[in-house]
Amino acid sequence: MSNACSYHQILLYFCLMFCFYLPCCVKSDELQMLLNLKSALNESSTNVFDSWESTNSVCSFNRITCNTEGSVKEIELSNQNLVGVLPLDSICQLQSLDKLSLGFNSLHGEITEELGNCLNLQYLDLGNNPFTGSFPDIASLSKLQSLYLNGSGFSGIFPWKSLENMTDIAVLSLGDNPFDRALFPDQILKLKKLNWLYLANCSIEGKIPPAIGDLTELMELELQYNYLSGEIPMEIGKLHKLWQLELYNNELTGKLPVGLRNLTKLEFFDASANNLEGDIAVVGSMTNLISLQLFENKFSGGVPPELGEFKKLVNLSLYTNLLTGPLPQKLGSWAEFNYIDVSENFLTGPIPPDMCKKGTMRALLMLQNKFSGEIPATYASCTTLKRFRVSNNSLSGIVPAGIWGLPVVDIIDIAYNQLEGPITSDIKNAKQMGILSAEFNQFSSELPGEISEAKSLVRIELNDNQFSGKIPHGIGELKRLSNLNLQNNRLSGSIPDSLGSCVSISSINIADNVLSDKIPLS
Ligand SMILES: *[C@@H]1O[C@H](CO)[C@@H](O)[C@H](O)[C@H]1NC(C)=O
Ligand SMILES: *[C@@H]1O[C@H](CO)[C@@H](O)[C@H](O)[C@H]1NC(C)=O
Ligand SMILES: *[C@@H]1O[C@H](CO)[C@@H](O)[C@H](O)[C@H]1NC(C)=O
Ligand SMILES: *[C@@H]1O[C@H](CO)[C@@H](O)[C@H](O)[C@H]1NC(C)=O
Ligand SMILES: *[C@@H]1O[C@H](CO)[C@@H](O)[C@H](O)[C@H]1NC(C)=O
Ligand SMILES: *[C@@H]1O[C@H](CO)[C@@H](O)[C@H](O)[C@H]1NC(C)=O
Ligand SMILES: *[C@@H]1O[C@H](CO)[C@@H](O)[C@H](O)[C@H]1NC(C)=O
């Protein structure tokens, strides 16, 4: 009996010691740490610190999360308009801190070695702040799972070595920093749990190491805007969970490796603006692509016919390559297609007719190829189209009337083809059209008077056609018009006096017509 009693007394004693006494002092220390943080930072509009008062418990502070023992576990202050220099000496004394989130603020100054004392951090976000100086060694932060330092002004040599034992890290975002040029860091190749690697725009040079293929958990790999050279290693094909692969704006050469065929989960693939060559047949296996960007390379051969069956494809950009052959005719007909740009290739055959089937298409850019046939009538009702550019091809036939009057179209560029027929009165609906470029075709008939209602027109280029009749009097109502090219047609009658009311005009060419009378004084 007395034994049991004293046992209880001991328990009570311990309880007083550890369950009540200790936490109370930890808390008051932590209170001071957080008040130091508050006083170091200015907050201009969010009032986030209103509850941070010495009379409150730290666990009731706005954007602070405590653990069950009442110690500060998380500081979530991203996107709070904070200005100032971080008091890391205070912050890193919070022994239980596992999340420190300060992205998208205006924190400045240097990040000091004291960061290495935040031993329990699992989540660190200092991204998108105007810090200066180089980033310190953080090898001691071995529990990190997410590290965001992107877009934070860090320069000099990044301490790559401090990453080598961070075996739990899943998200590593270091891009958009002006680091010194460095080879692809080997240390990263050991971080087997990585699922998101963002190393874009941070001065990485040399080759992409084949061992990248060992990071088999990767879902997003973003290496764009660097100085990467050499070939894309075929081992990238082992990253079968990849959902996004960004390699654009580098100096990569060679062909797309066959291994890429295995990347069937890929939804976003961009290898634009490199020196890649060979055919693009491998993308035919990437059936889940939403966006495919391969522009400004030296790719040759045909566009894989499988693209015509891709059910999610919405953006396709293959411009400035050496591609030949036709486009799959069902291209863009499945999803809410947004744009195609295949300009400056050697593509042949007809324009796929159903890219605006879902009524969402914004740009059809197919200039400078060898497309033939007629402009499909389907585009005449594509009311979302802003840019319709098919110049310098071998298109023929009559332009579907609705094309002239697309309601939000900004540019109609159909020059340098063998198109014929009239410009129709539909043009009155093209209230946003700034450029009408239809020169070097076989258009004929009179210019519609309704052109005066296309009030946004800045450039009218209709030269080198067979237009006849008079220059519409209403042209004087086009107050933004700066260039009027009507030369080399069969226009007759007198030059309208109203032309003098085109207050923005800087260039008029009406040579080589059969105009008569005097040049109006206006
Ligand atoms: C904080 O804001 C106040 C008032 O706008 C200003 O006087 C002070 O200089 C600012 N402090 C810092 C560290 O930016
Ligand atoms: C950059 O960092 C922010 C946090 O500061 C994060 O939300 C964002 O996803 C990161 N972007 C990339 C591309 O890593
Ligand atoms: C990583 O761990 C190894 C083995 O324990 C050790 O030798 C090395 O110094 C560690 N690296 C860093 C940067 O701490
Ligand atoms: C690259 O990073 C710098 C900061 O180092 C930034 O100013 C620039 O906008 C970034 N470029 C791109 C294309 O994102
Ligand atoms: C692609 O998948 C095939 C079949 O699963 C496999 O034999 C091949 O090794 C894989 N290629 C790469 C580069 O992973
Ligand atoms: C497609 O491209 C447009 C224009 O650049 C962009 O706004 C949109 O987000 C892209 N869609 C996808 C799914 O990438
Ligand atoms: C038309 O395309 C050819 C190449 O296919 C090019 O040489 C020529 O300059 C282009 N003409 C115009 C007017 O853009």
XYZ file of C-alpha atoms and ligand atoms in Angstrom:
620
model
C 0.000 0.000 0.000
C 2.617 2.563 1.070
C 4.763 1.379 -1.788
C 2.035 2.075 -4.304
C 1.450 5.471 -2.747
C 5.032 6.568 -3.039
C 5.043 5.265 -6.587
C 2.153 7.595 -7.319
C 3.939 10.421 -5.596
C 6.970 9.886 -7.761
C 4.776 9.815 -10.823
C 3.127 13.064 -9.773
C 6.518 14.609 -9.161
C 7.692 13.602 -12.627
C 4.491 14.824 -14.069
C 4.947 18.220 -12.493
C 8.506 18.302 -13.728
C 7.965 17.320 -17.312
C 4.315 17.619 -18.159
C 3.799 21.084 -16.749
C 6.975 22.742 -15.669
C 9.178 22.129 -18.715
C 6.673 22.922 -21.461
C 5.866 26.193 -19.751
C 9.481 27.351 -20.101
C 9.923 26.021 -23.599
C 6.820 27.963 -24.484
C 8.009 31.233 -23.029
C 11.323 30.840 -24.887
C 9.475 30.068 -28.045
C 7.282 33.093 -27.482
C 10.387 35.256 -27.428
C 11.719 33.622 -30.630
C 8.511 34.321 -32.484
C 8.319 37.900 -31.203
C 11.872 38.365 -32.495
C 10.704 37.098 -35.858
C 7.744 39.460 -35.815
C 9.857 42.489 -35.003
C 12.410 41.665 -37.700
C 9.821 41.591 -40.441
C 7.562 44.286 -41.777
C 4.209 43.267 -43.028
C 2.422 45.839 -45.097
C -1.095 44.614 -45.761
C -2.013 41.185 -44.452
C -2.147 41.829 -40.673
C -0.771 38.344 -40.271
C 1.000 39.278 -37.032
C -2.040 40.754 -35.248
C -2.414 37.713 -33.008
C 1.328 37.522 -32.312
C 1.183 39.200 -28.875
C 3.076 38.298 -25.715
C -0.254 37.828 -23.925
C -1.255 34.998 -26.272
C 0.019 31.452 -26.377
C 2.339 30.794 -29.346
C 0.070 27.968 -30.402
C -2.751 30.461 -30.956
C -0.594 32.664 -33.197
C -1.869 33.016 -36.717
C -0.045 30.646 -39.114
C 1.787 28.786 -36.343
C 1.162 25.094 -35.753
C 2.268 23.386 -32.560
C 2.885 19.726 -31.844
C 0.994 17.874 -29.101
C 3.552 19.033 -26.539
C 2.807 22.655 -27.338
C 6.043 23.423 -29.172
C 6.179 25.266 -32.443
C 6.231 22.763 -35.293
C 5.310 24.790 -38.354
C 5.703 28.389 -39.479
C 3.647 29.032 -42.581
C 4.220 32.614 -43.703
C 4.450 32.306 -47.466
C 2.926 35.040 -49.574
C 2.404 37.530 -46.735
C 4.120 40.653 -48.117
C 6.874 40.296 -45.553
C 9.872 42.600 -45.823
C 13.079 42.282 -43.856
C 16.061 40.149 -42.911
C 15.363 36.729 -41.385
C 16.493 36.326 -37.756
C 17.685 32.745 -38.267
C 19.387 32.744 -34.849
C 15.924 32.945 -33.278
C 14.055 30.744 -35.724
C 16.523 27.873 -35.524
C 16.230 27.740 -31.744
C 12.726 26.369 -32.181
C 13.722 22.790 -31.455
C 10.615 21.134 -32.879
C 10.376 23.200 -36.053
C 9.889 20.871 -39.005
C 8.292 23.247 -41.488
C 9.461 26.733 -42.365
C 7.569 28.246 -45.243
C 8.490 31.779 -46.307
C 8.136 31.725 -50.099
C 6.833 34.657 -52.140
C 7.808 37.474 -49.794
C 10.382 40.274 -49.964
C 12.934 38.851 -47.578
C 16.424 40.096 -48.295
C 19.971 39.914 -47.037
C 22.022 36.748 -46.779
C 21.012 33.347 -45.485
C 23.642 32.536 -42.877
C 25.181 29.274 -41.651
C 22.748 29.440 -38.718
C 20.187 27.789 -40.984
C 22.155 24.589 -40.344
C 20.830 24.646 -36.751
C 17.262 24.047 -37.879
C 18.015 20.347 -37.514
C 14.501 18.998 -37.650
C 13.346 20.740 -40.801
C 11.499 18.530 -43.233
C 10.039 21.336 -45.305
C 11.952 24.503 -46.141
C 10.624 27.110 -48.547
C 12.654 30.288 -49.015
C 11.720 30.541 -52.696
C 10.772 33.680 -54.558
C 12.454 36.228 -52.328
C 15.179 38.773 -53.192
C 17.941 37.264 -51.060
C 21.582 37.949 -51.913
C 24.844 36.116 -51.522
C 25.564 32.438 -51.742
C 23.587 29.721 -50.007
C 25.191 28.135 -46.916
C 26.054 24.504 -46.290
C 22.988 22.669 -44.987
C 24.371 19.136 -44.745
C 22.998 18.969 -41.177
C 19.400 19.223 -42.391
C 19.307 15.513 -43.087
C 15.553 15.171 -42.588
C 14.581 17.503 -45.415
C 11.862 16.216 -47.693
C 11.045 19.421 -49.577
C 13.472 22.212 -50.367
C 12.352 25.267 -52.333
C 15.015 27.862 -53.062
C 13.846 28.741 -56.565
C 13.851 32.336 -57.728
C 15.609 33.667 -54.650
C 18.631 35.527 -55.951
C 21.224 33.099 -54.579
C 24.548 33.352 -56.426
C 28.031 31.892 -56.273
C 28.677 28.193 -55.910
C 25.774 26.174 -54.581
C 26.809 23.735 -51.798
C 25.803 20.648 -53.799
C 27.687 18.421 -51.404
C 25.274 19.229 -48.603
C 22.568 17.391 -50.523
C 24.351 14.054 -50.670
C 22.895 12.533 -47.499
C 19.410 14.014 -47.749
C 18.023 10.648 -48.662
C 14.428 11.547 -47.809
C 14.201 14.503 -50.133
C 11.343 14.275 -52.597
C 11.048 17.851 -53.872
C 14.162 19.808 -54.811
C 13.637 23.178 -56.446
C 16.785 25.252 -56.941
C 16.080 26.832 -60.320
C 15.967 30.489 -61.343
C 19.022 31.489 -59.328
C 22.179 33.109 -60.732
C 24.578 30.419 -59.486
C 28.053 30.087 -60.969
C 28.229 27.703 -63.876
C 28.489 24.082 -62.706
C 28.263 20.569 -64.075
C 25.133 18.579 -63.355
C 25.604 17.799 -59.640
C 26.351 14.100 -59.018
C 25.028 14.351 -55.467
C 21.499 14.624 -56.834
C 21.815 11.233 -58.538
C 21.769 9.547 -55.116
C 18.491 11.061 -53.999
C 16.343 8.098 -54.940
C 13.099 9.446 -53.494
C 13.080 12.581 -55.660
C 9.826 13.026 -57.470
C 10.200 16.664 -58.469
C 13.509 18.155 -59.605
C 13.496 21.790 -60.693
C 16.951 22.866 -61.860
C 15.859 25.228 -64.612
C 17.731 28.446 -65.314
C 20.524 28.001 -62.802
C 23.647 27.738 -64.984
C 24.032 23.965 -65.253
C 26.405 22.956 -68.053
C 27.822 19.764 -69.542
C 25.929 16.560 -70.139
C 22.839 15.169 -68.505
C 24.350 12.169 -66.671
C 22.968 8.755 -67.697
C 22.519 7.935 -63.997
C 19.540 10.304 -64.037
C 17.737 7.127 -65.047
C 18.171 5.826 -61.489
C 15.821 8.465 -60.090
C 12.865 6.297 -60.927
C 10.419 8.134 -58.659
C 10.764 11.308 -60.725
C 7.487 12.678 -62.006
C 8.683 16.147 -62.961
C 12.116 16.862 -64.374
C 12.758 20.466 -65.351
C 16.169 21.381 -66.737
C 15.229 24.147 -69.160
C 17.236 27.358 -69.649
C 20.663 25.945 -68.891
C 23.796 25.181 -70.920
C 23.299 21.420 -71.142
C 25.014 19.876 -74.149
C 25.557 16.438 -75.631
C 22.808 13.931 -76.226
C 19.714 13.226 -74.182
C 20.713 10.004 -72.354
C 18.584 7.034 -73.314
C 18.340 6.211 -69.593
C 15.720 8.961 -69.267
C 13.491 6.231 -70.678
C 13.695 4.494 -67.305
C 11.821 7.336 -65.642
C 8.512 5.708 -66.396
C 6.596 7.807 -63.857
C 7.538 11.063 -65.620
C 4.643 13.335 -66.169
C 6.555 16.478 -67.139
C 9.900 16.671 -68.953
C 11.325 20.102 -69.739
C 14.605 20.306 -71.636
C 14.072 23.456 -73.694
C 16.595 26.248 -74.226
C 19.746 24.188 -73.872
C 22.441 23.100 -76.317
C 21.404 19.467 -76.656
C 22.355 17.593 -79.814
C 21.650 14.220 -81.415
C 18.401 12.355 -81.718
C 15.536 11.755 -79.350
C 16.564 8.408 -77.801
C 14.361 5.416 -78.523
C 14.005 4.868 -74.757
C 11.660 7.877 -74.621
C 9.031 5.559 -76.091
C 8.609 4.150 -72.579
C 7.460 7.493 -71.194
C 3.818 6.783 -71.761
C 2.642 8.835 -68.763
C 4.239 12.011 -70.088
C 1.757 14.878 -70.378
C 4.124 17.810 -70.898
C 7.187 17.414 -73.080
C 9.275 20.359 -74.230
C 12.657 20.001 -75.930
C 12.394 23.208 -77.977
C 15.286 25.499 -78.842
C 18.097 22.951 -78.890
C 20.089 21.457 -81.761
C 18.249 18.152 -81.875
C 17.912 16.231 -85.121
C 16.499 13.025 -86.568
C 12.859 12.033 -86.607
C 10.286 12.493 -83.869
C 8.710 9.041 -84.198
C 9.179 8.302 -80.466
C 6.584 10.868 -79.465
C 4.036 8.656 -81.179
C 4.129 6.458 -78.057
C 3.471 9.308 -75.615
C -0.252 8.934 -75.919
C -1.089 11.042 -72.868
C 0.561 14.221 -74.097
C -1.300 17.430 -73.346
C 1.419 19.729 -74.641
C 4.190 18.882 -77.104
C 6.828 21.539 -77.847
C 9.722 20.721 -80.155
C 10.148 23.996 -82.027
C 13.465 25.478 -83.180
C 15.456 22.299 -83.696
C 16.543 20.373 -86.777
C 14.031 17.573 -86.608
C 13.230 15.926 -89.918
C 10.948 13.193 -91.184
C 7.206 13.002 -90.711
C 4.800 13.979 -87.943
C 3.845 10.657 -86.264
C 0.344 9.646 -87.383
C -0.460 8.595 -83.786
C -0.703 12.289 -82.856
C -4.048 12.300 -84.606
C -5.382 9.927 -81.951
C -3.996 11.681 -78.860
C -7.065 12.298 -76.734
C -5.614 14.983 -74.425
C -3.466 17.043 -76.781
C -4.217 20.772 -76.590
C -0.977 22.553 -77.486
C 1.326 21.550 -80.328
C 4.371 23.525 -81.395
C 6.781 22.129 -83.979
C 7.786 25.305 -85.790
C 11.162 25.905 -87.422
C 12.286 22.360 -88.099
C 12.706 20.322 -91.280
C 9.558 18.217 -90.980
C 7.954 16.784 -94.114
C 4.758 14.983 -95.068
C 1.174 15.568 -93.957
C -0.412 16.293 -90.578
C -2.756 13.605 -89.196
C -6.230 14.733 -90.222
C -7.902 14.057 -86.850
C -5.270 16.139 -85.040
C -6.700 18.297 -82.268
C -10.220 16.990 -82.598
C -10.482 15.218 -79.236
C -9.673 17.653 -76.441
C -10.286 21.350 -75.897
C -7.581 22.192 -78.377
C -5.784 25.500 -77.890
C -3.156 26.055 -80.546
C -1.011 24.568 -83.279
C 2.185 26.131 -84.576
C 3.935 24.116 -87.252
C 5.236 27.096 -89.229
C 8.524 27.004 -91.129
C 8.692 23.333 -92.053
C 8.128 21.462 -95.312
C 4.741 19.996 -94.444
C 2.343 19.046 -97.216
C -1.270 17.996 -97.656
C -4.435 19.582 -96.286
C -5.030 21.587 -93.098
C -6.600 19.201 -90.514
C -10.239 20.287 -90.396
C -11.323 19.614 -86.801
C -8.902 21.400 -84.508
C -11.679 23.790 -83.439
C -14.225 21.025 -82.957
C -14.608 21.786 -79.244
C -14.805 25.525 -79.904
C -11.731 26.469 -77.896
C -9.011 27.018 -80.476
C -7.041 30.270 -80.222
C -4.296 30.066 -82.817
C -3.766 28.262 -86.093
C -0.207 28.960 -87.203
C 0.952 27.044 -90.247
C 2.857 29.640 -92.242
C 5.693 28.860 -94.586
C 5.082 25.228 -95.477
C 3.701 23.488 -98.531
C 0.145 22.885 -97.356
C -2.366 22.551 -100.157
C -6.106 22.217 -100.668
C -8.736 24.630 -99.399
C -9.137 26.367 -96.061
C -11.580 24.043 -94.232
C -15.016 25.624 -93.771
C -14.993 24.517 -90.114
C -12.781 27.463 -89.167
C -15.363 29.965 -90.364
C -17.326 29.273 -87.169
C -14.319 29.069 -84.854
C -15.289 32.139 -82.857
C -12.414 31.789 -80.372
C -9.667 32.138 -83.002
C -7.349 35.064 -82.398
C -4.680 34.257 -84.936
C -5.200 32.583 -88.284
C -1.921 32.462 -90.180
C -1.394 30.200 -93.179
C 0.654 32.472 -95.437
C 3.270 31.177 -97.854
C 1.731 27.799 -98.637
C -0.035 26.404 -101.695
C -3.613 26.842 -100.533
C -6.267 27.371 -103.176
C -10.007 27.839 -103.565
C -12.354 30.340 -101.994
C -11.865 31.487 -98.391
C -14.961 30.458 -96.349
C -16.881 33.710 -95.804
C -16.975 33.517 -91.999
C -13.178 33.639 -91.812
C -13.254 37.325 -92.801
C -15.518 38.115 -89.850
C -14.135 36.037 -86.976
C -15.223 38.054 -83.931
C -12.039 38.036 -81.834
C -9.475 37.520 -84.562
C -6.434 39.747 -84.314
C -4.455 38.617 -87.368
C -5.668 37.084 -90.598
C -2.594 36.188 -92.602
C -3.317 34.219 -95.745
C -0.800 35.909 -98.052
C 1.301 34.098 -100.649
C -1.111 31.330 -101.645
C -3.375 30.751 -104.642
C -6.588 31.755 -102.903
C -9.406 33.330 -104.882
C -12.873 34.817 -104.589
C -13.987 38.007 -102.825
C -13.467 39.479 -99.380
C -17.032 39.275 -98.098
C -19.136 41.731 -96.134
C -18.638 39.448 -93.088
C -15.589 41.578 -92.382
C -17.897 43.947 -90.501
C -17.867 41.429 -87.617
C -14.080 41.382 -87.284
C -14.081 44.112 -84.661
C -10.682 43.151 -83.259
C -8.785 42.535 -86.463
C -5.560 44.539 -86.516
C -3.842 42.939 -89.489
C -5.403 41.743 -92.701
C -2.647 40.273 -94.806
C -3.856 38.652 -98.044
C -1.325 39.873 -100.606
C -0.022 37.746 -103.471
C -3.147 35.654 -104.116
C -5.827 35.697 -106.810
C -8.547 37.501 -104.904
C -10.988 39.447 -107.036
C -14.243 41.486 -106.980
C -14.821 44.800 -105.255
C -13.564 45.507 -101.767
C -16.581 45.411 -99.404
C -17.734 48.778 -98.030
C -18.123 46.994 -94.663
C -14.342 47.063 -94.253
C -14.996 50.438 -92.614
C -16.584 48.602 -89.676
C -13.439 46.623 -88.867
C -12.335 49.532 -86.747
C -9.213 47.936 -85.238
C -7.453 47.591 -88.562
C -3.866 48.836 -88.514
C -2.512 47.097 -91.594
C -4.370 46.259 -94.791
C -2.198 44.302 -97.197
C -4.153 43.305 -100.271
C -1.589 44.067 -102.947
C -0.806 41.791 -105.862
C -4.306 40.394 -106.355
C -7.079 41.067 -108.881
C -9.352 43.346 -106.874
C -11.435 45.649 -109.038
C -13.958 48.446 -108.578
C -13.507 51.454 -106.330
C -11.566 51.909 -103.122
C -14.412 52.029 -100.538
C -15.187 55.545 -99.368
C -15.639 54.285 -95.770
C -11.939 53.530 -95.479
C -11.618 57.012 -93.981
C -13.332 55.715 -90.854
C -10.373 53.493 -89.992
C -8.691 55.803 -87.499
C -5.983 53.315 -86.510
C -4.959 52.410 -90.036
C -1.252 52.966 -90.592
C -0.443 50.861 -93.672
C -2.572 50.528 -96.755
C -1.145 48.359 -99.516
C -3.387 48.001 -102.519
C -0.818 48.136 -105.292
C -0.896 45.859 -108.277
C -4.659 45.249 -108.526
C -7.334 46.460 -110.970
C -8.834 49.174 -108.786
C -10.476 51.996 -110.728
C -12.250 55.291 -110.164
C -10.887 58.102 -108.069
C -8.963 57.978 -104.845
C -11.542 58.647 -102.099
C -11.235 62.019 -100.460
C -11.995 60.303 -97.115
C -8.539 58.706 -97.112
C -7.402 62.017 -95.678
C -9.325 61.188 -92.476
C -7.150 58.155 -91.734
C -5.293 60.056 -89.036
C -2.800 57.248 -88.255
C -1.769 56.521 -91.796
C 1.949 56.405 -92.454
C 2.168 54.480 -95.707
C -0.155 54.234 -98.696
C 0.704 52.240 -101.795
C -1.903 52.220 -104.515
C 0.457 52.004 -107.475
C -0.216 49.800 -110.479
C -3.985 50.068 -110.598
C -6.258 51.873 -113.058
C -7.129 54.759 -110.762
C -8.019 58.080 -112.344
C -8.623 61.709 -111.422
C -6.517 63.947 -109.248
C -4.971 63.020 -105.931
C -7.425 64.538 -103.420
C -6.111 67.522 -101.500
C -7.049 65.818 -98.203
C 8.844 48.965 -41.760
O 7.792 49.830 -42.130
C 7.873 51.090 -41.494
C 6.602 51.861 -41.853
O 6.244 51.668 -43.203
C 9.142 51.786 -41.970
O 9.270 53.024 -41.333
C 10.349 50.916 -41.600
O 11.521 51.487 -42.139
C 10.166 49.517 -42.187
N 11.244 48.655 -41.736
C 11.883 47.816 -42.516
C 12.872 46.909 -41.859
O 11.662 47.742 -43.719
C 9.103 27.700 -56.628
O 8.921 27.907 -55.276
C 7.604 28.092 -54.828
C 7.640 28.335 -53.355
O 8.452 29.427 -53.080
C 6.768 26.903 -55.174
O 5.427 27.119 -54.793
C 6.835 26.675 -56.656
O 6.118 25.524 -57.005
C 8.268 26.530 -57.096
N 8.287 26.441 -58.541
C 9.010 25.556 -59.146
C 8.902 25.536 -60.621
O 9.743 24.793 -58.561
C 27.328 11.814 -45.821
O 27.469 10.605 -45.153
C 28.746 10.010 -45.246
C 28.702 8.678 -44.582
O 28.153 8.794 -43.306
C 29.785 10.932 -44.638
O 31.075 10.397 -44.774
C 29.733 12.277 -45.350
O 30.606 13.194 -44.741
C 28.312 12.839 -45.334
N 28.282 14.037 -46.145
C 27.983 15.228 -45.686
C 27.986 16.348 -46.663
O 27.706 15.419 -44.551
C 16.181 33.088 -64.837
O 16.509 33.439 -63.532
C 16.692 34.829 -63.332
C 17.145 35.021 -61.905
O 18.370 34.385 -61.725
C 15.407 35.552 -63.606
O 15.585 36.932 -63.458
C 14.958 35.258 -65.007
O 13.698 35.822 -65.229
C 14.863 33.756 -65.213
N 14.590 33.488 -66.608
C 13.544 32.801 -67.001
C 13.407 32.600 -68.454
O 12.717 32.356 -66.212
C 11.556 0.308 -72.215
O 10.631 -0.714 -71.940
C 10.991 -1.961 -72.495
C 9.866 -2.935 -72.261
O 9.330 -2.750 -70.991
C 12.300 -2.422 -71.874
O 12.718 -3.640 -72.441
C 13.368 -1.364 -72.132
O 14.558 -1.709 -71.471
C 12.899 -0.016 -71.645
N 13.859 0.989 -72.053
C 14.371 1.841 -71.211
C 15.361 2.806 -71.732
O 14.060 1.885 -70.035
C -1.584 26.016 -73.958
O -0.992 27.203 -74.390
C -1.630 28.381 -73.912
C -0.976 29.557 -74.581
O 0.400 29.564 -74.379
C -1.513 28.420 -72.401
O -2.156 29.566 -71.896
C -2.144 27.183 -71.843
O -1.967 27.165 -70.445
C -1.526 25.944 -72.449
N -2.269 24.802 -71.994
C -1.658 23.758 -71.453
C -2.553 22.662 -70.975
O -0.449 23.694 -71.351
C 8.112 31.599 -98.348
O 8.772 30.398 -97.941
C 10.026 30.196 -98.577
C 10.554 28.864 -98.097
O 9.557 27.892 -98.174
C 10.961 31.332 -98.227
O 12.195 31.152 -98.874
C 10.338 32.640 -98.632
O 11.141 33.716 -98.191
C 8.963 32.805 -98.021
N 8.339 33.985 -98.535
C 7.776 34.892 -97.781
C 7.204 36.048 -98.451
O 7.730 34.764 -96.559
